[in-house]
Amino acid sequence: MTHNHYRRRFLTTSALMLAGAVATGYALPALATAPQPLRLTDAEWRRHLSPQAYAVLRQAATERPFSSPLNAEHRRGTFLCAGCALPLFAAQSKFDSGTGWPSFWTHLDDAVSEHRDVTLGMARVEVRCARCDGHLGHVFDDGPQPTGLRYCMNGAAMHFVPAPQA
């Protein structure tokens, strides 16, 4: 089997395991350690992602504000990386920031990495997926308590998996 086949199988299996856990009501545990890195070639990422997700995750593009269907997502569940299905944010941490992008006041343990970003002539903190290193958005210090943070994420960089109905 090819290297690409193994990676595709890994992504499919990860997504199915997560969906099964959610469907059965199993609570996702916090990651005890950083997830194993997932590195694909540029050609593999292009085949794996939609054009918009590729632009955001791999080229650090920003989607238009108020364009993501995830802005209106208010169900219980988990937001996953669109590149590798790593759980990133619990729905309970989502809030309406009025900015036009899905916003969260915290992330799941070991789900993201933060990096200094000085593009566009300003200093910001970029947020990337801890597994596939995909660009998710930026974090700002103008969010609600208890953290005071606003993780301003691109909806194209994520998928939502609803929690089972009780």
mmCIF file of C-alpha atoms in Angstrom, residues 9-158:
data_model
loop_
_atom_site.group_PDB
_atom_site.id
_atom_site.type_symbol
_atom_site.label_atom_id
_atom_site.label_comp_id
_atom_site.label_asym_id
_atom_site.label_seq_id
_atom_site.Cartn_x
_atom_site.Cartn_y
_atom_site.Cartn_z
ATOM 1 C CA ARG A 9 -6.910 5.148 6.309
ATOM 2 C CA PHE A 10 -5.617 6.870 9.475
ATOM 3 C CA LEU A 11 -7.799 9.941 8.882
ATOM 4 C CA THR A 12 -10.867 7.861 8.092
ATOM 5 C CA THR A 13 -10.354 5.605 11.111
ATOM 6 C CA SER A 14 -9.808 8.591 13.419
ATOM 7 C CA ALA A 15 -12.974 10.283 12.210
ATOM 8 C CA LEU A 16 -15.018 7.074 12.557
ATOM 9 C CA MET A 17 -13.690 6.425 16.063
ATOM 10 C CA LEU A 18 -14.580 9.957 17.109
ATOM 11 C CA ALA A 19 -18.047 9.719 15.566
ATOM 12 C CA GLY A 20 -18.612 6.399 17.331
ATOM 13 C CA ALA A 21 -17.515 7.857 20.655
ATOM 14 C CA VAL A 22 -19.858 10.798 20.240
ATOM 15 C CA ALA A 23 -22.766 8.625 19.058
ATOM 16 C CA THR A 24 -22.487 6.336 22.074
ATOM 17 C CA GLY A 25 -22.213 9.200 24.521
ATOM 18 C CA TYR A 26 -18.608 8.442 25.401
ATOM 19 C CA ALA A 27 -16.885 11.522 26.781
ATOM 20 C CA LEU A 28 -13.713 12.339 24.904
ATOM 21 C CA PRO A 29 -10.787 12.338 27.327
ATOM 22 C CA ALA A 30 -8.326 15.193 27.376
ATOM 23 C CA LEU A 31 -5.153 14.272 25.529
ATOM 24 C CA ALA A 32 -2.503 13.259 28.045
ATOM 25 C CA THR A 33 0.304 14.210 25.704
ATOM 26 C CA ALA A 34 0.597 16.106 22.470
ATOM 27 C CA PRO A 35 -0.897 14.161 19.536
ATOM 28 C CA GLN A 36 1.347 12.432 17.029
ATOM 29 C CA PRO A 37 2.167 14.839 14.185
ATOM 30 C CA LEU A 38 0.482 14.327 10.835
ATOM 31 C CA ARG A 39 2.528 15.580 7.928
ATOM 32 C CA LEU A 40 1.343 15.297 4.336
ATOM 33 C CA THR A 41 2.849 16.620 1.133
ATOM 34 C CA ASP A 42 1.290 19.678 -0.440
ATOM 35 C CA ALA A 43 -0.253 17.483 -3.153
ATOM 36 C CA GLU A 44 -1.771 15.178 -0.504
ATOM 37 C CA TRP A 45 -3.270 18.149 1.366
ATOM 38 C CA ARG A 46 -4.772 19.472 -1.889
ATOM 39 C CA ARG A 47 -6.448 16.105 -2.530
ATOM 40 C CA HIS A 48 -7.622 15.774 1.089
ATOM 41 C CA LEU A 49 -9.097 19.261 1.632
ATOM 42 C CA SER A 50 -11.681 21.449 -0.075
ATOM 43 C CA PRO A 51 -10.164 24.478 -1.843
ATOM 44 C CA GLN A 52 -11.336 26.803 0.965
ATOM 45 C CA ALA A 53 -10.072 24.521 3.752
ATOM 46 C CA TYR A 54 -6.739 24.171 1.921
ATOM 47 C CA ALA A 55 -6.398 27.953 1.607
ATOM 48 C CA VAL A 56 -7.065 28.448 5.323
ATOM 49 C CA LEU A 57 -5.275 25.447 6.860
ATOM 50 C CA ARG A 58 -2.239 25.265 4.580
ATOM 51 C CA GLN A 59 -1.831 28.858 3.328
ATOM 52 C CA ALA A 60 -3.085 30.788 6.394
ATOM 53 C CA ALA A 61 -5.892 32.470 4.460
ATOM 54 C CA THR A 62 -8.823 34.030 6.313
ATOM 55 C CA GLU A 63 -12.397 33.316 5.308
ATOM 56 C CA ARG A 64 -14.815 36.208 4.876
ATOM 57 C CA PRO A 65 -16.501 37.213 8.148
ATOM 58 C CA PHE A 66 -20.042 35.879 8.678
ATOM 59 C CA SER A 67 -19.533 33.300 5.885
ATOM 60 C CA SER A 68 -19.178 30.141 7.983
ATOM 61 C CA PRO A 69 -22.188 27.996 8.859
ATOM 62 C CA LEU A 70 -20.375 27.226 12.132
ATOM 63 C CA ASN A 71 -21.198 30.751 13.334
ATOM 64 C CA ALA A 72 -24.785 29.582 13.840
ATOM 65 C CA GLU A 73 -23.819 26.245 15.433
ATOM 66 C CA HIS A 74 -25.102 26.191 19.031
ATOM 67 C CA ARG A 75 -25.621 22.494 19.730
ATOM 68 C CA ARG A 76 -23.630 20.511 22.270
ATOM 69 C CA GLY A 77 -20.668 18.789 20.667
ATOM 70 C CA THR A 78 -17.066 19.181 19.566
ATOM 71 C CA PHE A 79 -15.321 21.228 16.879
ATOM 72 C CA LEU A 80 -12.644 19.184 15.069
ATOM 73 C CA CYS A 81 -9.776 20.127 12.786
ATOM 74 C CA ALA A 82 -10.905 19.832 9.150
ATOM 75 C CA GLY A 83 -7.410 18.616 8.263
ATOM 76 C CA CYS A 84 -6.919 15.737 10.700
ATOM 77 C CA ALA A 85 -10.076 15.401 12.861
ATOM 78 C CA LEU A 86 -8.276 16.321 16.086
ATOM 79 C CA PRO A 87 -10.824 17.584 18.660
ATOM 80 C CA LEU A 88 -10.060 21.301 19.149
ATOM 81 C CA PHE A 89 -12.887 23.065 20.992
ATOM 82 C CA ALA A 90 -15.843 21.984 23.115
ATOM 83 C CA ALA A 91 -19.102 23.638 22.092
ATOM 84 C CA GLN A 92 -19.542 24.834 25.692
ATOM 85 C CA SER A 93 -16.637 27.237 25.193
ATOM 86 C CA LYS A 94 -18.136 28.865 22.073
ATOM 87 C CA PHE A 95 -19.565 32.379 22.321
ATOM 88 C CA ASP A 96 -20.879 35.039 19.951
ATOM 89 C CA SER A 97 -18.081 37.582 19.668
ATOM 90 C CA GLY A 98 -19.855 39.607 16.981
ATOM 91 C CA THR A 99 -16.732 39.408 14.817
ATOM 92 C CA GLY A 100 -18.153 37.076 12.169
ATOM 93 C CA TRP A 101 -15.958 34.071 12.993
ATOM 94 C CA PRO A 102 -16.590 31.163 15.367
ATOM 95 C CA SER A 103 -15.082 32.212 18.705
ATOM 96 C CA PHE A 104 -14.159 30.247 21.823
ATOM 97 C CA TRP A 105 -12.869 31.244 25.253
ATOM 98 C CA THR A 106 -10.649 28.142 25.580
ATOM 99 C CA HIS A 107 -9.463 25.084 23.654
ATOM 100 C CA LEU A 108 -9.219 21.407 24.540
ATOM 101 C CA ASP A 109 -6.025 20.234 26.233
ATOM 102 C CA ASP A 110 -3.062 19.706 23.878
ATOM 103 C CA ALA A 111 -5.214 20.558 20.835
ATOM 104 C CA VAL A 112 -3.521 23.713 19.553
ATOM 105 C CA SER A 113 -0.171 25.437 19.389
ATOM 106 C CA GLU A 114 0.326 29.192 19.429
ATOM 107 C CA HIS A 115 2.897 31.150 17.425
ATOM 108 C CA ARG A 116 3.873 34.801 17.072
ATOM 109 C CA ASP A 117 2.488 36.225 13.820
ATOM 110 C CA VAL A 118 3.761 39.577 12.517
ATOM 111 C CA THR A 119 2.108 39.503 9.088
ATOM 112 C CA LEU A 120 -0.080 42.408 7.978
ATOM 113 C CA GLY A 121 2.072 44.840 9.959
ATOM 114 C CA MET A 122 0.747 43.839 13.381
ATOM 115 C CA ALA A 123 1.775 41.427 16.129
ATOM 116 C CA ARG A 124 -0.774 38.698 16.769
ATOM 117 C CA VAL A 125 -0.833 35.155 18.119
ATOM 118 C CA GLU A 126 -1.584 32.555 15.472
ATOM 119 C CA VAL A 127 -3.378 29.345 16.508
ATOM 120 C CA ARG A 128 -2.462 26.091 14.744
ATOM 121 C CA CYS A 129 -3.659 22.496 15.060
ATOM 122 C CA ALA A 130 -1.315 20.520 17.318
ATOM 123 C CA ARG A 131 -1.502 17.425 15.076
ATOM 124 C CA CYS A 132 -1.382 18.633 11.458
ATOM 125 C CA ASP A 133 -0.018 22.154 12.055
ATOM 126 C CA GLY A 134 -2.903 23.662 10.078
ATOM 127 C CA HIS A 135 -3.677 27.364 10.508
ATOM 128 C CA LEU A 136 -6.922 27.797 12.468
ATOM 129 C CA GLY A 137 -7.021 31.510 13.254
ATOM 130 C CA HIS A 138 -5.751 33.845 15.995
ATOM 131 C CA VAL A 139 -6.218 34.349 19.725
ATOM 132 C CA PHE A 140 -6.863 37.754 21.300
ATOM 133 C CA ASP A 141 -7.126 38.953 24.900
ATOM 134 C CA ASP A 142 -10.579 40.539 24.584
ATOM 135 C CA GLY A 143 -12.738 37.489 25.316
ATOM 136 C CA PRO A 144 -15.097 36.640 28.157
ATOM 137 C CA GLN A 145 -14.232 35.203 31.537
ATOM 138 C CA PRO A 146 -13.041 32.873 32.874
ATOM 139 C CA THR A 147 -10.011 33.157 30.518
ATOM 140 C CA GLY A 148 -10.465 36.595 28.961
ATOM 141 C CA LEU A 149 -9.369 35.052 25.651
ATOM 142 C CA ARG A 150 -11.057 34.992 22.244
ATOM 143 C CA TYR A 151 -9.951 32.167 19.984
ATOM 144 C CA CYS A 152 -11.159 33.614 16.664
ATOM 145 C CA MET A 153 -11.223 30.614 14.318
ATOM 146 C CA ASN A 154 -11.927 30.110 10.636
ATOM 147 C CA GLY A 155 -14.959 27.887 10.202
ATOM 148 C CA ALA A 156 -13.404 26.373 7.056
ATOM 149 C CA ALA A 157 -10.648 24.959 9.281
ATOM 150 C CA MET A 158 -13.102 22.956 11.403
#
